[in-house]
PDB file of C-alpha atoms in Angstrom:
ATOM      1  CA  UNK A  18       4.488  -4.868   2.286  1.00 57.00           C
ATOM      2  CA  UNK A  19       8.106  -5.311   4.207  1.00 46.00           C
ATOM      3  CA  UNK A  20       7.284  -7.906   6.811  1.00 47.00           C
ATOM      4  CA  UNK A  21       5.807 -10.626   4.411  1.00 42.00           C
ATOM      5  CA  UNK A  22       6.898 -13.965   4.445  1.00 37.00           C
ATOM      6  CA  UNK A  23       8.607 -15.964   1.893  1.00 32.00           C
ATOM      7  CA  UNK A  24       5.445 -17.607   0.939  1.00 31.00           C
ATOM      8  CA  UNK A  25       2.242 -15.618   0.323  1.00 35.00           C
ATOM      9  CA  UNK A  26      -0.147 -17.557   2.151  1.00 32.00           C
ATOM     10  CA  UNK A  27      -3.711 -16.220   1.501  1.00 32.00           C
ATOM     11  CA  UNK A  28      -5.872 -16.512   3.739  1.00 35.00           C
ATOM     12  CA  UNK A  29      -8.413 -14.767   1.630  1.00 33.00           C
ATOM     13  CA  UNK A  30      -7.736 -13.775  -1.795  1.00 34.00           C
ATOM     14  CA  UNK A  31     -10.521 -12.812  -4.485  1.00 35.00           C
ATOM     15  CA  UNK A  32      -8.724 -13.837  -7.933  1.00 37.00           C
ATOM     16  CA  UNK A  33     -10.523 -12.997 -11.015  1.00 35.00           C
ATOM     17  CA  UNK A  34     -10.689 -14.851 -14.417  1.00 32.00           C
ATOM     18  CA  UNK A  35     -11.898 -12.493 -17.879  1.00 32.00           C
ATOM     19  CA  UNK A  36     -15.023 -14.759 -17.629  1.00 30.00           C
ATOM     20  CA  UNK A  37     -15.148 -14.017 -13.470  1.00 33.00           C
ATOM     21  CA  UNK A  38     -17.853 -11.421 -11.547  1.00 30.00           C
ATOM     22  CA  UNK A  39     -16.753 -10.106  -8.253  1.00 36.00           C
ATOM     23  CA  UNK A  40     -18.055 -11.796  -4.720  1.00 34.00           C
ATOM     24  CA  UNK A  41     -20.975 -10.030  -3.402  1.00 32.00           C
ATOM     25  CA  UNK A  42     -19.328  -8.702  -0.370  1.00 40.00           C
ATOM     26  CA  UNK A  43     -19.525  -5.338  -1.205  1.00 53.00           C
ATOM     27  CA  UNK A  44     -22.613  -5.254  -2.998  1.00 37.00           C
ATOM     28  CA  UNK A  45     -23.886  -7.302  -6.220  1.00 31.00           C
ATOM     29  CA  UNK A  46     -21.811  -6.231  -9.291  1.00 29.00           C
ATOM     30  CA  UNK A  47     -21.467  -6.726 -12.414  1.00 30.00           C
ATOM     31  CA  UNK A  48     -17.829  -7.507 -14.275  1.00 34.00           C
ATOM     32  CA  UNK A  49     -17.384  -4.812 -16.532  1.00 36.00           C
ATOM     33  CA  UNK A  50     -14.232  -2.435 -18.015  1.00 41.00           C
ATOM     34  CA  UNK A  51     -11.966  -3.340 -15.190  1.00 47.00           C
ATOM     35  CA  UNK A  52     -13.027  -6.797 -14.111  1.00 52.00           C
ATOM     36  CA  UNK A  53     -14.318  -5.757 -10.808  1.00 58.00           C
ATOM     37  CA  UNK A  54     -17.442  -4.444 -11.010  1.00 57.00           C
ATOM     38  CA  UNK A  55     -18.897  -1.170 -10.980  1.00 58.00           C
ATOM     39  CA  UNK A  56     -18.171   1.516  -8.654  1.00 63.00           C
ATOM     40  CA  UNK A  57     -19.326   1.245  -5.726  1.00 73.00           C
ATOM     41  CA  UNK A  58     -20.111   4.118  -3.326  1.00 75.00           C
ATOM     42  CA  UNK A  59     -17.844   5.344  -1.024  1.00 87.00           C
ATOM     43  CA  UNK A  60     -19.052   6.631   2.884  1.00 86.00           C
ATOM     44  CA  UNK A  61     -16.822   9.492   2.561  1.00 94.00           C
ATOM     45  CA  UNK A  62     -17.236  12.709   0.610  1.00 94.00           C
ATOM     46  CA  UNK A  63     -15.593  15.455  -0.060  1.00 95.00           C
ATOM     47  CA  UNK A  64     -16.046  17.244   3.013  1.00 96.00           C
ATOM     48  CA  UNK A  65     -14.645  15.075   5.042  1.00 97.00           C
ATOM     49  CA  UNK A  66     -11.105  15.940   3.400  1.00 98.00           C
ATOM     50  CA  UNK A  67      -8.868  16.107   6.259  1.00 97.00           C
ATOM     51  CA  UNK A  68      -5.200  15.994   4.176  1.00 98.00           C
ATOM     52  CA  UNK A  69      -3.872  16.151   1.061  1.00 98.00           C
ATOM     53  CA  UNK A  70      -0.044  16.154  -0.025  1.00 98.00           C
ATOM     54  CA  UNK A  71      -0.467  17.040  -3.959  1.00 98.00           C
ATOM     55  CA  UNK A  72       3.509  17.146  -4.268  1.00 98.00           C
ATOM     56  CA  UNK A  73       3.084  20.784  -6.085  1.00 97.00           C
ATOM     57  CA  UNK A  74       6.482  21.774  -4.508  1.00 96.00           C
ATOM     58  CA  UNK A  75      10.158  22.226  -5.433  1.00 95.00           C
ATOM     59  CA  UNK A  76      11.270  19.864  -3.074  1.00 97.00           C
ATOM     60  CA  UNK A  77      10.046  17.050  -0.859  1.00 98.00           C
ATOM     61  CA  UNK A  78       7.812  18.718   2.218  1.00 97.00           C
ATOM     62  CA  UNK A  79       9.624  17.201   5.416  1.00 97.00           C
ATOM     63  CA  UNK A  80       6.980  18.820   7.411  1.00 97.00           C
ATOM     64  CA  UNK A  81       4.959  15.713   6.677  1.00 98.00           C
ATOM     65  CA  UNK A  82       7.084  13.261   5.280  1.00 98.00           C
ATOM     66  CA  UNK A  83      10.327  11.647   6.415  1.00 98.00           C
ATOM     67  CA  UNK A  84      13.214   9.565   3.986  1.00 98.00           C
ATOM     68  CA  UNK A  85      13.895   6.254   5.313  1.00 98.00           C
ATOM     69  CA  UNK A  86      17.068   4.631   5.293  1.00 98.00           C
ATOM     70  CA  UNK A  87      17.257   1.183   5.247  1.00 97.00           C
ATOM     71  CA  UNK A  88      20.266  -1.697   3.839  1.00 97.00           C
ATOM     72  CA  UNK A  89      20.187  -3.775   1.357  1.00 96.00           C
ATOM     73  CA  UNK A  90      18.537  -7.067   2.759  1.00 93.00           C
ATOM     74  CA  UNK A  91      16.671  -5.236   6.233  1.00 94.00           C
ATOM     75  CA  UNK A  92      13.873  -6.939   5.420  1.00 93.00           C
ATOM     76  CA  UNK A  93      12.010  -9.993   2.800  1.00 93.00           C
ATOM     77  CA  UNK A  94      16.138 -10.026   1.167  1.00 95.00           C
ATOM     78  CA  UNK A  95      15.026  -7.625  -0.366  1.00 97.00           C
ATOM     79  CA  UNK A  96      18.057  -6.140  -3.080  1.00 98.00           C
ATOM     80  CA  UNK A  97      18.042  -2.537  -3.094  1.00 98.00           C
ATOM     81  CA  UNK A  98      19.495   0.005  -0.347  1.00 98.00           C
ATOM     82  CA  UNK A  99      16.869   2.774   0.663  1.00 98.00           C
ATOM     83  CA  UNK A 100      18.692   6.356   0.197  1.00 98.00           C
ATOM     84  CA  UNK A 101      18.622   9.533   0.226  1.00 98.00           C
ATOM     85  CA  UNK A 102      19.102  10.880  -3.005  1.00 98.00           C
ATOM     86  CA  UNK A 103      17.209  13.426  -5.478  1.00 98.00           C
ATOM     87  CA  UNK A 104      18.370  10.037  -7.946  1.00 98.00           C
ATOM     88  CA  UNK A 105      16.189   7.955  -6.136  1.00 98.00           C
ATOM     89  CA  UNK A 106      13.160  10.134  -4.907  1.00 98.00           C
ATOM     90  CA  UNK A 107      12.218  14.085  -6.468  1.00 98.00           C
ATOM     91  CA  UNK A 108       9.475  15.788  -7.174  1.00 98.00           C
ATOM     92  CA  UNK A 109       8.476  16.344 -10.631  1.00 98.00           C
ATOM     93  CA  UNK A 110       5.558  18.351 -12.804  1.00 97.00           C
ATOM     94  CA  UNK A 111       3.196  18.486  -9.457  1.00 98.00           C
ATOM     95  CA  UNK A 112       4.053  14.173  -9.253  1.00 98.00           C
ATOM     96  CA  UNK A 113       6.239  12.152  -6.816  1.00 98.00           C
ATOM     97  CA  UNK A 114       9.021   9.964  -8.754  1.00 98.00           C
ATOM     98  CA  UNK A 115      10.099   6.997  -7.009  1.00 99.00           C
ATOM     99  CA  UNK A 116      13.066   5.952  -8.827  1.00 98.00           C
ATOM    100  CA  UNK A 117      14.620   2.415  -8.466  1.00 98.00           C
ATOM    101  CA  UNK A 118      18.667   2.422 -10.060  1.00 98.00           C
ATOM    102  CA  UNK A 119      20.919  -0.641 -10.545  1.00 98.00           C
ATOM    103  CA  UNK A 120      24.970   0.625 -10.671  1.00 95.00           C
ATOM    104  CA  UNK A 121      26.320  -2.680 -11.699  1.00 94.00           C
ATOM    105  CA  UNK A 122      25.201  -5.223  -8.972  1.00 94.00           C
ATOM    106  CA  UNK A 123      23.931  -2.171  -6.373  1.00 97.00           C
ATOM    107  CA  UNK A 124      20.723  -1.594  -6.320  1.00 98.00           C
ATOM    108  CA  UNK A 125      18.724   1.930  -4.686  1.00 98.00           C
ATOM    109  CA  UNK A 126      15.973   2.899  -3.852  1.00 98.00           C
ATOM    110  CA  UNK A 127      13.521   5.115  -2.235  1.00 98.00           C
ATOM    111  CA  UNK A 128      11.529   5.014   0.809  1.00 98.00           C
ATOM    112  CA  UNK A 129       9.229   8.040   2.514  1.00 98.00           C
ATOM    113  CA  UNK A 130       7.241   7.884   4.946  1.00 98.00           C
ATOM    114  CA  UNK A 131       4.691  10.480   7.090  1.00 98.00           C
ATOM    115  CA  UNK A 132       6.124   8.669  10.689  1.00 98.00           C
ATOM    116  CA  UNK A 133       6.578  10.923  13.279  1.00 97.00           C
ATOM    117  CA  UNK A 134       4.737  13.823  11.104  1.00 98.00           C
ATOM    118  CA  UNK A 135       1.540  12.453  10.268  1.00 98.00           C
ATOM    119  CA  UNK A 136      -0.406   9.632  11.468  1.00 98.00           C
ATOM    120  CA  UNK A 137      -4.046   8.629  11.480  1.00 97.00           C
ATOM    121  CA  UNK A 138      -7.091   6.603  13.208  1.00 97.00           C
ATOM    122  CA  UNK A 139     -10.033   5.770  10.848  1.00 98.00           C
ATOM    123  CA  UNK A 140     -10.945   7.064   7.954  1.00 97.00           C
ATOM    124  CA  UNK A 141     -10.514   6.506   4.003  1.00 98.00           C
ATOM    125  CA  UNK A 142      -6.809   6.448   2.688  1.00 98.00           C
ATOM    126  CA  UNK A 143      -6.246   7.254  -1.274  1.00 98.00           C
ATOM    127  CA  UNK A 144      -3.403   7.585  -3.651  1.00 98.00           C
ATOM    128  CA  UNK A 145      -3.252   7.996  -8.070  1.00 98.00           C
ATOM    129  CA  UNK A 146      -0.250   6.977  -9.127  1.00 98.00           C
ATOM    130  CA  UNK A 147       1.340   4.541 -11.901  1.00 98.00           C
ATOM    131  CA  UNK A 148       3.563   1.791 -11.134  1.00 98.00           C
ATOM    132  CA  UNK A 149       6.487   0.397 -12.382  1.00 98.00           C
ATOM    133  CA  UNK A 150       6.686  -2.151 -14.782  1.00 98.00           C
ATOM    134  CA  UNK A 151       9.661  -5.023 -14.319  1.00 98.00           C
ATOM    135  CA  UNK A 152       9.969  -8.480 -12.365  1.00 98.00           C
ATOM    136  CA  UNK A 153      10.991  -7.487  -9.433  1.00 98.00           C
ATOM    137  CA  UNK A 154       9.832  -4.813  -8.596  1.00 98.00           C
ATOM    138  CA  UNK A 155       7.139  -3.946  -5.850  1.00 98.00           C
ATOM    139  CA  UNK A 156       5.427  -0.476  -5.298  1.00 98.00           C
ATOM    140  CA  UNK A 157       3.182  -0.132  -1.998  1.00 98.00           C
ATOM    141  CA  UNK A 158       0.769   2.256  -0.665  1.00 99.00           C
ATOM    142  CA  UNK A 159       0.975   1.000   2.642  1.00 98.00           C
ATOM    143  CA  UNK A 160       0.658   1.880   6.332  1.00 98.00           C
ATOM    144  CA  UNK A 161       2.006   0.700  10.028  1.00 98.00           C
ATOM    145  CA  UNK A 162       1.288   1.613  13.248  1.00 98.00           C
ATOM    146  CA  UNK A 163       3.124   4.811  15.123  1.00 97.00           C
ATOM    147  CA  UNK A 164       3.234   2.815  18.330  1.00 95.00           C
ATOM    148  CA  UNK A 165       4.620  -0.960  17.647  1.00 91.00           C
ATOM    149  CA  UNK A 166       4.646  -1.037  22.011  1.00 89.00           C
ATOM    150  CA  UNK A 167       1.291  -1.324  21.895  1.00 91.00           C
ATOM    151  CA  UNK A 168       0.734  -4.523  20.979  1.00 92.00           C
ATOM    152  CA  UNK A 169       3.877  -5.478  20.119  1.00 91.00           C
ATOM    153  CA  UNK A 170       6.367  -5.607  17.076  1.00 91.00           C
ATOM    154  CA  UNK A 171       5.322  -7.439  13.917  1.00 94.00           C
ATOM    155  CA  UNK A 172       3.168  -8.559  12.955  1.00 94.00           C
ATOM    156  CA  UNK A 173       1.217  -8.256  16.490  1.00 94.00           C
ATOM    157  CA  UNK A 174       0.190  -4.241  15.793  1.00 95.00           C
ATOM    158  CA  UNK A 175      -0.271  -4.831  12.589  1.00 97.00           C
ATOM    159  CA  UNK A 176       0.026  -3.712   8.938  1.00 98.00           C
ATOM    160  CA  UNK A 177      -2.190  -2.317   6.096  1.00 98.00           C
ATOM    161  CA  UNK A 178      -1.124  -2.442   2.726  1.00 98.00           C
ATOM    162  CA  UNK A 179      -2.960  -0.002   0.385  1.00 98.00           C
ATOM    163  CA  UNK A 180      -1.362  -1.250  -2.732  1.00 98.00           C
ATOM    164  CA  UNK A 181       0.913  -3.955  -4.010  1.00 98.00           C
ATOM    165  CA  UNK A 182       1.356  -4.626  -7.272  1.00 98.00           C
ATOM    166  CA  UNK A 183       4.507  -6.858  -8.520  1.00 98.00           C
ATOM    167  CA  UNK A 184       6.039  -5.367 -11.661  1.00 98.00           C
ATOM    168  CA  UNK A 185       6.041  -8.647 -14.078  1.00 97.00           C
ATOM    169  CA  UNK A 186       1.737  -9.010 -13.539  1.00 98.00           C
ATOM    170  CA  UNK A 187       0.647  -5.395 -13.849  1.00 98.00           C
ATOM    171  CA  UNK A 188      -2.546  -6.375 -14.287  1.00 97.00           C
ATOM    172  CA  UNK A 189      -3.599  -7.577 -10.523  1.00 96.00           C
ATOM    173  CA  UNK A 190      -3.713  -5.190  -7.347  1.00 97.00           C
ATOM    174  CA  UNK A 191      -2.900  -6.725  -3.544  1.00 97.00           C
ATOM    175  CA  UNK A 192      -4.780  -5.439  -0.527  1.00 97.00           C
ATOM    176  CA  UNK A 193      -3.837  -7.138   2.704  1.00 97.00           C
ATOM    177  CA  UNK A 194      -3.906  -6.841   6.018  1.00 97.00           C
ATOM    178  CA  UNK A 195      -0.853  -8.384   8.491  1.00 96.00           C
ATOM    179  CA  UNK A 196      -1.544  -8.891  12.584  1.00 95.00           C
ATOM    180  CA  UNK A 197      -1.634 -11.478  15.154  1.00 92.00           C
ATOM    181  CA  UNK A 198       0.682 -14.095  16.769  1.00 87.00           C
ATOM    182  CA  UNK A 199       1.381 -16.283  14.792  1.00 88.00           C
ATOM    183  CA  UNK A 200       1.819 -13.753  11.836  1.00 92.00           C
ATOM    184  CA  UNK A 201      -2.288 -14.107  10.033  1.00 93.00           C
ATOM    185  CA  UNK A 202      -2.979 -12.635   6.445  1.00 94.00           C
ATOM    186  CA  UNK A 203      -6.442 -11.644   5.029  1.00 96.00           C
ATOM    187  CA  UNK A 204      -5.588 -10.768   1.417  1.00 96.00           C
ATOM    188  CA  UNK A 205      -7.535  -9.452  -1.338  1.00 95.00           C
ATOM    189  CA  UNK A 206      -6.943  -9.163  -5.237  1.00 95.00           C
ATOM    190  CA  UNK A 207      -8.514  -7.292  -8.267  1.00 94.00           C
ATOM    191  CA  UNK A 208      -7.229  -7.777 -12.013  1.00 94.00           C
ATOM    192  CA  UNK A 209      -8.706  -5.698 -14.712  1.00 91.00           C
ATOM    193  CA  UNK A 210      -8.360  -6.216 -18.181  1.00 89.00           C
ATOM    194  CA  UNK A 211      -8.035  -3.545 -20.134  1.00 89.00           C
ATOM    195  CA  UNK A 212      -5.168  -1.039 -19.729  1.00 93.00           C
ATOM    196  CA  UNK A 213      -2.969  -1.894 -16.883  1.00 96.00           C
ATOM    197  CA  UNK A 214      -1.525  -0.208 -13.052  1.00 98.00           C
ATOM    198  CA  UNK A 215       1.734   0.813 -15.084  1.00 98.00           C
ATOM    199  CA  UNK A 216       0.874   2.783 -18.302  1.00 97.00           C
ATOM    200  CA  UNK A 217      -2.188   4.430 -16.489  1.00 96.00           C
ATOM    201  CA  UNK A 218      -3.183   6.375 -12.877  1.00 98.00           C
ATOM    202  CA  UNK A 219      -5.490   4.665 -10.895  1.00 97.00           C
ATOM    203  CA  UNK A 220      -6.889   5.260  -7.312  1.00 97.00           C
ATOM    204  CA  UNK A 221      -6.386   2.622  -5.022  1.00 98.00           C
ATOM    205  CA  UNK A 222      -7.782   3.604  -1.418  1.00 98.00           C
ATOM    206  CA  UNK A 223      -8.641   1.704   2.031  1.00 98.00           C
ATOM    207  CA  UNK A 224     -11.441   2.684   3.769  1.00 97.00           C
ATOM    208  CA  UNK A 225     -10.825   1.620   7.454  1.00 98.00           C
ATOM    209  CA  UNK A 226     -13.639   1.539   9.853  1.00 96.00           C
ATOM    210  CA  UNK A 227     -13.248   0.045  13.369  1.00 95.00           C
ATOM    211  CA  UNK A 228     -14.987  -2.867  12.527  1.00 95.00           C
ATOM    212  CA  UNK A 229     -14.733  -3.070   9.194  1.00 96.00           C
ATOM    213  CA  UNK A 230     -11.826  -2.484   6.328  1.00 97.00           C
ATOM    214  CA  UNK A 231     -12.685  -2.213   2.788  1.00 96.00           C
ATOM    215  CA  UNK A 232     -10.118  -2.074  -0.672  1.00 96.00           C
ATOM    216  CA  UNK A 233     -11.008  -0.307  -3.323  1.00 96.00           C
ATOM    217  CA  UNK A 234      -9.399   0.699  -6.931  1.00 96.00           C
ATOM    218  CA  UNK A 235     -11.059   3.453  -9.143  1.00 94.00           C
ATOM    219  CA  UNK A 236     -13.713   3.641  -6.832  1.00 89.00           C
ATOM    220  CA  UNK A 237     -14.610  -0.139  -7.399  1.00 93.00           C
ATOM    221  CA  UNK A 238     -14.973  -2.451  -3.598  1.00 94.00           C
ATOM    222  CA  UNK A 239     -12.852  -6.017  -4.441  1.00 94.00           C
ATOM    223  CA  UNK A 240     -12.219  -6.578  -0.992  1.00 94.00           C
ATOM    224  CA  UNK A 241     -13.454  -5.803   2.433  1.00 95.00           C
ATOM    225  CA  UNK A 242     -12.916  -7.685   6.038  1.00 96.00           C
ATOM    226  CA  UNK A 243     -13.858  -7.885   9.643  1.00 96.00           C
ATOM    227  CA  UNK A 244     -11.856 -10.512  10.993  1.00 95.00           C
ATOM    228  CA  UNK A 245      -8.413 -10.077  12.956  1.00 96.00           C
ATOM    229  CA  UNK A 246      -7.063 -10.293  16.275  1.00 95.00           C
ATOM    230  CA  UNK A 247      -3.924  -9.382  17.845  1.00 92.00           C
ATOM    231  CA  UNK A 248      -1.828 -10.702  21.306  1.00 82.00           C
ATOM    232  CA  UNK A 249       1.490  -9.914  23.075  1.00 72.00           C
ATOM    233  CA  UNK A 250       3.416 -13.266  23.925  1.00 68.00           C
ATOM    234  CA  UNK A 251       2.020 -14.788  27.199  1.00 72.00           C
ATOM    235  CA  UNK A 252      -1.089 -12.625  27.065  1.00 75.00           C
ATOM    236  CA  UNK A 253      -4.382 -13.546  25.942  1.00 81.00           C
ATOM    237  CA  UNK A 254      -6.039 -11.881  23.276  1.00 86.00           C
ATOM    238  CA  UNK A 255      -6.264  -8.588  23.486  1.00 90.00           C
ATOM    239  CA  UNK A 256      -9.861  -7.237  22.259  1.00 92.00           C
ATOM    240  CA  UNK A 257     -11.206  -6.430  19.177  1.00 94.00           C
ATOM    241  CA  UNK A 258     -10.577  -4.504  16.875  1.00 96.00           C
ATOM    242  CA  UNK A 259      -6.843  -4.212  18.181  1.00 96.00           C
ATOM    243  CA  UNK A 260      -4.393  -3.910  16.213  1.00 97.00           C
ATOM    244  CA  UNK A 261      -5.863  -1.573  14.501  1.00 98.00           C
ATOM    245  CA  UNK A 262      -7.509   1.106  16.797  1.00 97.00           C
ATOM    246  CA  UNK A 263      -4.504   2.912  16.940  1.00 97.00           C
ATOM    247  CA  UNK A 264      -2.688   5.651  15.044  1.00 98.00           C
ATOM    248  CA  UNK A 265      -0.405   4.439  11.879  1.00 98.00           C
ATOM    249  CA  UNK A 266       1.326   6.378   9.165  1.00 98.00           C
ATOM    250  CA  UNK A 267       1.711   5.836   5.636  1.00 99.00           C
ATOM    251  CA  UNK A 268       4.541   4.932   3.283  1.00 98.00           C
ATOM    252  CA  UNK A 269       5.536   4.697  -0.505  1.00 99.00           C
ATOM    253  CA  UNK A 270       8.026   2.975  -1.645  1.00 98.00           C
ATOM    254  CA  UNK A 271       8.905   0.529  -4.724  1.00 98.00           C
ATOM    255  CA  UNK A 272      11.205  -1.983  -3.420  1.00 98.00           C
ATOM    256  CA  UNK A 273      13.388  -4.253  -5.692  1.00 98.00           C
ATOM    257  CA  UNK A 274      13.869  -8.048  -5.247  1.00 98.00           C
ATOM    258  CA  UNK A 275      13.039 -10.029  -1.980  1.00 96.00           C
ATOM    259  CA  UNK A 276      10.968 -13.521  -1.585  1.00 95.00           C
ATOM    260  CA  UNK A 277       8.038 -12.223  -3.163  1.00 96.00           C
ATOM    261  CA  UNK A 278       9.154 -10.830  -6.681  1.00 97.00           C
ATOM    262  CA  UNK A 279      11.941 -12.214  -6.734  1.00 97.00           C
ATOM    263  CA  UNK A 280      15.045 -11.213  -8.622  1.00 97.00           C
ATOM    264  CA  UNK A 281      15.220  -8.804 -11.367  1.00 98.00           C
ATOM    265  CA  UNK A 282      15.595 -10.442 -14.780  1.00 97.00           C
ATOM    266  CA  UNK A 283      17.388  -9.510 -18.532  1.00 96.00           C
ATOM    267  CA  UNK A 284      14.104  -8.111 -19.769  1.00 97.00           C
ATOM    268  CA  UNK A 285      14.310  -5.712 -16.098  1.00 98.00           C
ATOM    269  CA  UNK A 286      15.343  -2.001 -16.976  1.00 98.00           C
ATOM    270  CA  UNK A 287      15.999   0.630 -14.460  1.00 98.00           C
ATOM    271  CA  UNK A 288      14.598   3.812 -16.852  1.00 98.00           C
ATOM    272  CA  UNK A 289      10.893   5.130 -16.461  1.00 98.00           C
ATOM    273  CA  UNK A 290       9.654   2.100 -16.967  1.00 98.00           C
ATOM    274  CA  UNK A 291      10.694   1.117 -13.247  1.00 98.00           C
ATOM    275  CA  UNK A 292       9.283   4.582 -11.298  1.00 98.00           C
ATOM    276  CA  UNK A 293       6.499   5.153  -9.355  1.00 98.00           C
ATOM    277  CA  UNK A 294       4.705   7.954 -10.331  1.00 98.00           C
ATOM    278  CA  UNK A 295       2.434   9.302  -7.434  1.00 98.00           C
ATOM    279  CA  UNK A 296      -0.155  12.193  -8.136  1.00 98.00           C
ATOM    280  CA  UNK A 297      -1.892  12.936  -4.880  1.00 98.00           C
ATOM    281  CA  UNK A 298      -1.955  11.094  -1.360  1.00 98.00           C
ATOM    282  CA  UNK A 299      -5.270  12.079   0.531  1.00 98.00           C
ATOM    283  CA  UNK A 300      -6.720  11.232   3.962  1.00 98.00           C
ATOM    284  CA  UNK A 301     -10.501  11.959   4.931  1.00 98.00           C
ATOM    285  CA  UNK A 302     -12.087  11.484   8.417  1.00 97.00           C
ATOM    286  CA  UNK A 303     -15.392  11.421   9.834  1.00 94.00           C
ATOM    287  CA  UNK A 304     -15.568  13.730  12.526  1.00 89.00           C
ATOM    288  CA  UNK A 305     -16.006  11.194  14.918  1.00 85.00           C
ATOM    289  CA  UNK A 306     -13.093   9.818  14.385  1.00 78.00           C
ATOM    290  CA  UNK A 307     -10.800  12.695  15.186  1.00 66.00           C
TER     291      UNK A 307
END
C-alpha cells in the first residue's frame, strides 16, 4: 500500500462491469447484488478465531497497537503527516475513527499498526469498516512483514494489501500482493453496483495459506493467486512460498494524495466524509498454523 509505484502495473486484474460475471477462479458463481458473485464458503469458522479487536475501550489499546509517526512524502509522495493526535485517531461508540485533516495547506492523518505487538503467519484477516469519500483519499487495511531483514527491504519481503479503495471511486476495492526483485504485484479488484464502500460497512478479508491467497469482500471471494517469488540481491530466488512464509503485522491508515490517488480537489472535504470507520479486526488461524 505505502510503497506502490506511480503507475499501477496490474499483473492480474479482475475488473467487473455491470453486465460482467466473476471469473470462476473462486468457484462458479454468478453476478448478483454485489456484482462479485454469490457468497463463497470460507475455510475458517468461529472455532478458528484467535484474536479480535472490537475497539470498545475509551482509548486505543496500546498493548496491541502502536501509533506510527511519519513525515509528509515519506512514501509515494503522499501529502499527509501521520501524527499522534486525538483529532486524527480516536475511538467512538465502539468504532475506530481515522480522520484526515487539512489546516491551510497542511494535511495530517492517522496510521496504527500491530508492529511489535501482534504478528501472524497464515490465517484469515478480516475487518468490518467504512471508507472515506473524496478525491485524494486512500484508506487501507493491510499487512507488512515483522522482520524485513529476512528476505530484504521492500518489496523483497512482501506486502499484503487486503483492502484499498480510492476515495473518488468508492464502488471498487483492490486486493494486492507486492513482492520480488524486481518489484512485481498481483492484484485483483471487485466492483459493487448497489450501495458503496463509503456509505455502509463492508467486510474485507484475505485468507492466507502457505500456497494461496484469497481475497474477499462481504464473504464473496473475488480474487485468488498462488504465484509469487522473492530473492535477495546477488542471490538466487528463495524457495517458494517465500516471502509469504513469515510473520506479518496489521496496519490501518488513510493516506492523502500521492502517486495513485492524486491530490484532493475542490470537492474534497475533511469532515465526516473523510473518515475511515472500523468496527472490528479479526484474525482466524488453523491449529496447525499456530
